[in-house]
Rosetta silent file (secondary structure, phi, psi, omega in degrees, C-alpha in Angstrom):
SEQUENCE: MELVQQNPDVSAYLVASEAVDHEHPVVRAVAGDLSDRHPDAYAYAAATYTHVRDTVPHSMDAGDLRVTWRASDVLEQRTGICYAKSIAYAALLRARGIPAALCYQRLTDDGGANPVIHGLVAVLLPGERDWARQDVRGNKPGVCARFSLGEERLAWTVRPEFNEVDYPVLYTEPHPAVLGALRAAPDRPALWRTLPTEL
SCORE:     score description
SCORE:     0.000 S_00000001
   1 L     0.000  137.890  154.056   -0.031   -0.234   -0.173 S_00000001
   2 L  -120.597  154.318 -154.335    1.394    3.709   -0.217 S_00000001
   3 L  -108.775  137.130 -176.364    1.126    6.095    2.019 S_00000001
   4 E   -99.333  107.770  168.745   -0.021    9.578    1.087 S_00000001
   5 E   -46.448  102.770  171.426    1.262   12.699    2.790 S_00000001
   6 L   -49.032  -48.090 -168.517   -1.833   14.566    4.414 S_00000001
   7 L   -93.113  151.701  166.869    0.866   17.235    4.372 S_00000001
   8 L   -84.613  -48.521  163.634    3.481   17.515    1.361 S_00000001
   9 L   -91.231  143.540 -153.659    5.504   19.047    3.702 S_00000001
  10 H   -57.949  -38.016 -162.417    7.750   16.853    6.312 S_00000001
  11 H   -84.411   -2.443  141.852    8.137   19.398    9.065 S_00000001
  12 H   -35.433  -20.150  176.261    4.305   19.396    9.484 S_00000001
  13 H   -94.416   -4.123 -160.776    4.990   16.028   11.140 S_00000001
  14 L   -97.254  -37.441 -161.341    7.384   17.401   13.176 S_00000001
  15 L   -71.251  148.354  166.034    4.480   20.467   14.906 S_00000001
  16 L   -92.256  174.866 -168.714    3.406   20.164   18.314 S_00000001
  17 L  -173.679 -178.257  165.839   -0.211   20.705   19.217 S_00000001
  18 L   -60.225  -34.862  167.514   -2.957   19.836   21.870 S_00000001
  19 L   -85.520  -41.898 -155.850   -3.031   16.312   21.537 S_00000001
  20 L  -115.560   73.682 -169.450    0.417   15.942   20.220 S_00000001
  21 L   -79.160   50.633 -174.335    2.082   18.179   22.898 S_00000001
  22 L   -72.667    1.181  159.218    5.686   17.107   22.772 S_00000001
  23 L   -95.496   16.018 -174.778    6.770   20.573   24.339 S_00000001
  24 L  -104.892  111.574 -157.311    5.093   19.370   27.670 S_00000001
  25 L   -22.459  -46.687  172.371    7.663   18.785   30.346 S_00000001
  26 L   -45.554  -39.613  172.652    6.217   15.460   31.041 S_00000001
  27 H   -72.317  -48.561 -170.051    6.722   14.275   27.138 S_00000001
  28 H   -76.396    0.796 -166.784   10.228   16.043   27.100 S_00000001
  29 H   -78.075  -71.022 -155.154   10.986   14.025   30.403 S_00000001
  30 H   -91.368   28.652  155.617   10.641   10.965   29.245 S_00000001
  31 L   -75.304  -30.618 -165.702   11.473   11.738   25.676 S_00000001
  32 H   -74.992  -93.349 -161.450   14.758   13.412   27.098 S_00000001
  33 H   -47.447  -26.392  170.428   15.533    9.996   29.090 S_00000001
  34 H   -71.098  -53.118  167.196   14.665    7.434   26.382 S_00000001
  35 H   -86.410  -28.449  159.600   17.384    9.323   24.142 S_00000001
  36 H   -22.542  -83.241 -165.598   20.109    9.309   26.859 S_00000001
  37 H   -38.170  -73.010  179.449   19.687    5.856   26.919 S_00000001
  38 L  -103.373   93.111  163.837   19.327    5.513   22.858 S_00000001
  39 L   -73.005   19.338  137.336   20.989    8.631   21.005 S_00000001
  40 L   -77.402  140.977 -160.641   20.785    7.121   18.013 S_00000001
  41 H   -85.804   -9.213  175.980   17.658    7.662   16.188 S_00000001
  42 H   -55.917  -50.062 -162.414   16.901    3.983   14.938 S_00000001
  43 H   -61.124  -37.236 -163.040   17.817    2.735   18.448 S_00000001
  44 H   -79.522  -46.670 -171.021   15.469    5.737   20.128 S_00000001
  45 H   -39.772  -64.096 -162.677   12.446    4.873   17.529 S_00000001
  46 H   -61.346  -46.120 -167.401   12.332    1.012   18.379 S_00000001
  47 H   -46.007  -44.593 -171.947   13.069    2.132   22.282 S_00000001
  48 H   -67.579  -26.645 -171.139    9.915    4.548   22.290 S_00000001
  49 H   -74.310  -32.388 -164.229    7.846    2.284   20.529 S_00000001
  50 H   -53.109  -49.454 -156.732    8.790   -0.472   23.023 S_00000001
  51 H  -100.537    0.873  165.079    7.862    1.727   25.891 S_00000001
  52 H   -69.724  -55.693  155.765    4.611    3.327   24.499 S_00000001
  53 H    -7.686  -82.595 -170.336    3.712   -0.291   23.862 S_00000001
  54 L   -59.325  -72.000 -167.094    4.963   -2.010   27.363 S_00000001
  55 L   -54.477  -35.634  176.477    4.517    0.376   29.407 S_00000001
  56 L  -124.903  115.196 -174.007    1.260    2.173   29.131 S_00000001
  57 L   -80.735 -179.592 -166.495   -1.293   -0.100   29.070 S_00000001
  58 L   -82.207  157.951  178.221   -4.288   -0.148   26.659 S_00000001
  59 H   -61.588  -64.065  179.731   -7.430    0.831   28.714 S_00000001
  60 H   -40.896  -50.626  176.782   -9.929   -2.101   27.560 S_00000001
  61 H   -69.339  -30.593  178.970   -7.271   -4.633   28.601 S_00000001
  62 H   -70.506  -26.212 -156.316   -6.530   -3.175   31.862 S_00000001
  63 L    51.597   28.003 -176.845  -10.245   -2.297   32.411 S_00000001
  64 L   -66.767  147.538  165.012   -9.201    1.105   33.364 S_00000001
  65 L  -102.013   18.182  172.158  -11.997    3.523   32.490 S_00000001
  66 L   -64.231  148.898 -179.127   -9.928    6.794   31.797 S_00000001
  67 L  -128.703  106.352  163.425  -10.123    8.175   28.471 S_00000001
  68 L   -96.303  148.711 -155.769   -6.867    9.953   27.492 S_00000001
  69 L  -133.740  -48.962 -142.868   -6.489   11.925   24.457 S_00000001
  70 L   -93.977  144.804  167.086   -3.236   14.559   25.194 S_00000001
  71 H   -83.356  -23.674  160.063    0.127   12.406   24.691 S_00000001
  72 H   -59.394  -29.653  176.848    1.360   13.956   28.323 S_00000001
  73 H   -65.180  -62.909 -162.245   -2.115   12.524   30.284 S_00000001
  74 H   -42.737  -44.328  177.201   -1.167    8.898   28.205 S_00000001
  75 H   -62.250  -40.639 -179.910    2.441    9.221   29.764 S_00000001
  76 H   -69.359  -33.666  125.881    1.499   10.340   32.534 S_00000001
  77 H   -39.546  -78.202  163.849   -1.456    8.378   33.493 S_00000001
  78 H    94.793   48.834  126.955   -0.049    5.091   31.596 S_00000001
  79 L  -162.507  179.828 -136.289   -3.102    4.612   29.910 S_00000001
  80 L   174.159   79.738  169.645   -4.756    4.862   26.780 S_00000001
  81 L   -26.389 -150.516 -177.938   -6.530    3.263   24.224 S_00000001
  82 H   -86.272  -71.430 -164.852   -4.838    2.455   20.604 S_00000001
  83 H   -61.064  -27.058  149.540   -5.342    6.311   19.585 S_00000001
  84 H   -65.626  -32.115  153.506   -3.951    7.872   22.569 S_00000001
  85 H   -57.639  -43.287  169.428   -1.058    5.645   22.553 S_00000001
  86 H   -65.569  -15.299  155.165   -0.521    6.368   19.285 S_00000001
  87 H   -74.570  -49.152 -177.165   -0.306   10.099   19.646 S_00000001
  88 H   -60.217  -17.458  175.178    1.822    9.672   22.519 S_00000001
  89 H   -57.396  -67.402  174.098    4.377    7.714   20.230 S_00000001
  90 H   -24.860  -61.707  174.959    3.757   10.359   17.710 S_00000001
  91 H   -55.642  -26.837  168.689    4.723   12.950   20.362 S_00000001
  92 H   -50.898  -88.440  176.116    8.009   10.805   21.557 S_00000001
  93 H   -34.812  -66.824  176.685    9.046   10.583   18.511 S_00000001
  94 H   -53.619  -45.025  179.177    8.583   14.633   16.981 S_00000001
  95 L   -74.783    6.147 -178.832   10.471   15.668   20.260 S_00000001
  96 L  -120.816   13.640 -176.724   13.390   13.990   19.379 S_00000001
  97 L    57.831   33.283  124.372   12.886   15.414   15.378 S_00000001
  98 L   -56.390   85.332 -174.163   11.516   12.458   13.870 S_00000001
  99 L   -49.641  117.320  178.322    8.595   13.117   11.688 S_00000001
 100 L  -141.478  164.011 -163.724    5.835   10.854   12.733 S_00000001
 101 L  -147.835  134.815  164.945    1.847   10.610   11.354 S_00000001
 102 E   -77.001  157.957  165.654   -1.148    9.278   12.315 S_00000001
 103 E  -173.308 -174.984 -145.132   -2.953    6.919   10.461 S_00000001
 104 E  -155.085  164.335  176.235   -5.767    4.286   10.849 S_00000001
 105 E  -114.270  143.220  172.540   -7.644    0.972    9.934 S_00000001
 106 E  -115.208   92.246  173.191  -10.923    0.065    9.485 S_00000001
 107 E   -95.275 -173.369 -179.344  -11.272   -3.562   11.179 S_00000001
 108 E  -152.373  159.136  148.754  -14.544   -5.874   11.845 S_00000001
 109 E   -76.020  152.346  166.301  -15.049   -8.863   13.607 S_00000001
 110 L   -22.384  130.999 -177.462  -15.028  -12.288   11.464 S_00000001
 111 L   123.858  -71.708 -166.931  -18.039  -11.913    9.696 S_00000001
 112 L    99.540   18.933  169.515  -17.262   -7.993    8.923 S_00000001
 113 E   -91.888  148.496  173.514  -19.542   -7.036   11.565 S_00000001
 114 E    64.752   71.962 -155.278  -19.116   -4.501   14.134 S_00000001
 115 E   -80.656  147.536  170.373  -16.567   -2.090   11.982 S_00000001
 116 E  -155.660  142.041 -172.898  -13.931    0.260   14.384 S_00000001
 117 E   -65.908  123.830  178.254  -11.545    2.629   13.621 S_00000001
 118 E  -111.124  152.572  161.148   -7.867    1.405   14.880 S_00000001
 119 E  -109.049  147.683  177.429   -4.663    3.831   15.125 S_00000001
 120 E  -120.936  159.713  135.697   -1.458    3.681   14.049 S_00000001
 121 E   -91.657  159.173  176.043    1.721    5.715   13.442 S_00000001
 122 L  -124.987  162.459 -179.430    3.872    6.046   10.870 S_00000001
 123 L  -152.857  160.480 -158.081    7.434    7.089   11.066 S_00000001
 124 L  -136.219   67.960  176.411    9.838    8.457    9.135 S_00000001
 125 L   -81.524  153.070 -165.567   13.146    7.982    9.808 S_00000001
 126 L   -45.991  140.309 -159.042   16.712    9.878    8.915 S_00000001
 127 L    19.288   73.903  170.654   17.959    8.621    5.527 S_00000001
 128 L  -144.848  149.504 -170.801   15.052    6.156    4.614 S_00000001
 129 L   -96.671  -18.098 -174.785   12.299    7.060    1.700 S_00000001
 130 L  -138.850  133.977  165.895    9.321    5.529    3.065 S_00000001
 131 L   -23.391  146.759  159.454    6.976    5.913    5.929 S_00000001
 132 L  -146.363  114.540 -156.917    6.799    2.717    8.001 S_00000001
 133 L   -84.309  137.265  164.882    3.398    2.392   10.077 S_00000001
 134 E  -138.190 -168.913 -152.867    3.727    0.932   13.254 S_00000001
 135 L  -158.191   85.210 -150.933    1.405   -0.456   16.271 S_00000001
 136 L  -103.535   30.039 -173.351    1.754    0.325   19.801 S_00000001
 137 L   -53.367  -38.028  178.309   -1.608   -0.637   20.778 S_00000001
 138 L   133.909  128.015  172.180   -0.194   -3.386   23.361 S_00000001
 139 L   -84.383  149.203  173.386    0.194   -7.021   22.576 S_00000001
 140 E  -138.820 -175.153  169.591   -2.168   -9.778   24.289 S_00000001
 141 L   -56.960  117.991  144.232   -3.164  -13.751   23.554 S_00000001
 142 L    96.843  -21.442  154.848   -3.325  -13.532   19.600 S_00000001
 143 E   -94.632  134.668  157.508   -1.506   -9.876   19.052 S_00000001
 144 L  -130.589   96.950  158.864    2.481   -9.353   18.460 S_00000001
 145 L  -105.251  163.769 -168.905    2.629   -6.573   17.061 S_00000001
 146 L  -161.847  176.871 -170.681    6.704   -5.107   17.395 S_00000001
 147 L   -81.016  145.408 -179.988    9.051   -2.066   15.681 S_00000001
 148 L  -149.396  139.675  139.119    9.594   -3.452   12.108 S_00000001
 149 L   -81.436  -42.159 -168.062   11.363   -0.795    8.863 S_00000001
 150 L  -113.088 -155.149 -160.922   10.348   -3.838    6.431 S_00000001
 151 L   -10.872  127.333  170.754    7.921   -6.061    6.917 S_00000001
 152 L   -91.824  156.390  174.525    5.291   -4.543    8.788 S_00000001
 153 L  -106.530   99.766  142.510    4.509   -6.259   12.408 S_00000001
 154 L   -54.330  173.073  160.306    0.820   -5.040   13.013 S_00000001
 155 L   -78.860  -50.269 -162.788   -1.562   -6.220   15.595 S_00000001
 156 L  -140.236  175.404 -148.694   -3.829   -7.206   12.725 S_00000001
 157 L  -114.196  156.980  125.308   -3.579   -7.659    8.606 S_00000001
 158 L   -31.913  135.581  132.812   -6.538   -6.174    6.827 S_00000001
 159 L  -115.587  125.475 -172.355   -9.234   -8.541    5.175 S_00000001
 160 H   -82.383    1.575  171.801  -10.742   -6.906    2.352 S_00000001
 161 H   -81.692   -8.461  170.390  -13.174   -9.999    2.458 S_00000001
 162 H  -144.223   38.885  169.946  -14.703   -8.683    5.072 S_00000001
 163 L    71.920   26.715  166.462  -14.654   -4.771    4.207 S_00000001
 164 L   -77.415  157.257  174.723  -11.426   -4.005    6.137 S_00000001
 165 E  -125.048  156.899  125.252   -9.114   -0.869    5.206 S_00000001
 166 E   -65.280  154.347  178.719   -5.908    0.462    5.454 S_00000001
 167 L  -127.697  132.774 -173.487   -6.497    4.065    5.101 S_00000001
 168 L   -94.604   -9.418 -168.696   -3.311    5.411    3.164 S_00000001
 169 E   -90.423  118.880  155.690   -3.392    8.856    4.471 S_00000001
 170 E   -76.186   88.317  149.724   -0.576   10.401    7.174 S_00000001
 171 E   -81.264  152.540 -168.789   -2.138   12.953    9.101 S_00000001
 172 L   -87.300  -15.374  174.942   -0.223   15.479   11.143 S_00000001
 173 L   -89.241  123.403  163.580   -3.075   15.497   13.163 S_00000001
 174 L   -72.786  151.493  171.442   -5.211   13.022   14.663 S_00000001
 175 L   -15.329  104.733 -164.124   -8.604   12.436   12.637 S_00000001
 176 L  -102.476   40.989  153.693  -11.257   14.836   14.122 S_00000001
 177 L   -82.922  -61.030  151.167  -13.540   12.258   14.019 S_00000001
 178 H   -46.473  -43.419 -170.189  -11.055   10.257   16.438 S_00000001
 179 H   -95.946  -24.500 -172.390   -9.917   13.285   18.445 S_00000001
 180 H   -73.842  -63.573 -156.459  -13.848   14.675   18.873 S_00000001
 181 H   -56.363  -51.421 -172.792  -15.068   11.227   20.074 S_00000001
 182 H   -43.658  -57.388 -166.932  -11.557   10.928   22.457 S_00000001
 183 H   -91.840   14.868  177.087  -12.415   14.503   24.222 S_00000001
 184 H  -107.070  -31.904  177.139  -15.947   14.249   24.270 S_00000001
 185 L   -73.375  129.938  168.669  -16.115   10.578   26.369 S_00000001
 186 L   -64.195  -40.400  173.721  -16.762   10.867   30.283 S_00000001
 187 L  -151.728 -175.202  172.060  -15.242    7.132   30.495 S_00000001
 188 H   -67.872  -28.572 -177.765  -14.457    4.275   28.160 S_00000001
 189 H   -79.803  -27.562  152.483  -17.954    2.822   28.127 S_00000001
 190 H   -56.982  -41.166 -173.973  -18.829    6.072   26.817 S_00000001
 191 H   -80.713  -47.477  170.080  -16.416    6.440   24.610 S_00000001
 192 L   -39.781  -38.155  167.816  -17.048    2.797   23.412 S_00000001
 193 L   -88.781    7.375 -172.363  -20.314    4.072   22.138 S_00000001
 194 L  -138.784   -1.494 -179.211  -19.041    6.649   20.351 S_00000001
 195 L   -71.087  155.315 -155.876  -16.074    5.693   18.190 S_00000001
 196 L   -78.031  170.259 -174.446  -15.935    6.187   14.532 S_00000001
 197 L  -118.139  -24.487 -165.236  -16.839    3.247   12.416 S_00000001
 198 L  -155.019  165.425  177.616  -15.282    5.117    9.155 S_00000001
 199 L  -139.067    0.000    0.000  -13.037    8.235    7.919 S_00000001
């Protein structure tokens, strides 16, 4: 699949915002610690991936009712769904000057029922021509995602026969439907009722 930049200017994928708040002290502290231990850009991107995937539990897996949507809140409260964890990973990459985009898949149950949008991050490391999608959702039985610049190692591979979709657009900010649902939800059960089903 060919990924398409929403903005042709790569520097747009380095910008801080209300959600991707990589200038926040919490984000800076985590980025600084990881950067000190992993000064190479590739090593930093891989270590940061593992940090977000493994130290911030997916709120559904953990039974956590809190909803986070700012990178700083995700890292400080150590909880979030795939969208929130993706925002945190993008912020940590951007804090180190590594372009990071938000991107999405449409997934369904077996048979094509109950569609849901799943959040990913695409990274563009120095010296690379192509963006590489990463999935920091968090592993569990049946899900084994890992950092990879070659063959994708995502939590799920889309199944077109079930009307699943890899959306090719690389967004500079969370998709408005995603961010709107996160910001409006008082808790995760309410969020589950308002998650977007297509983009």
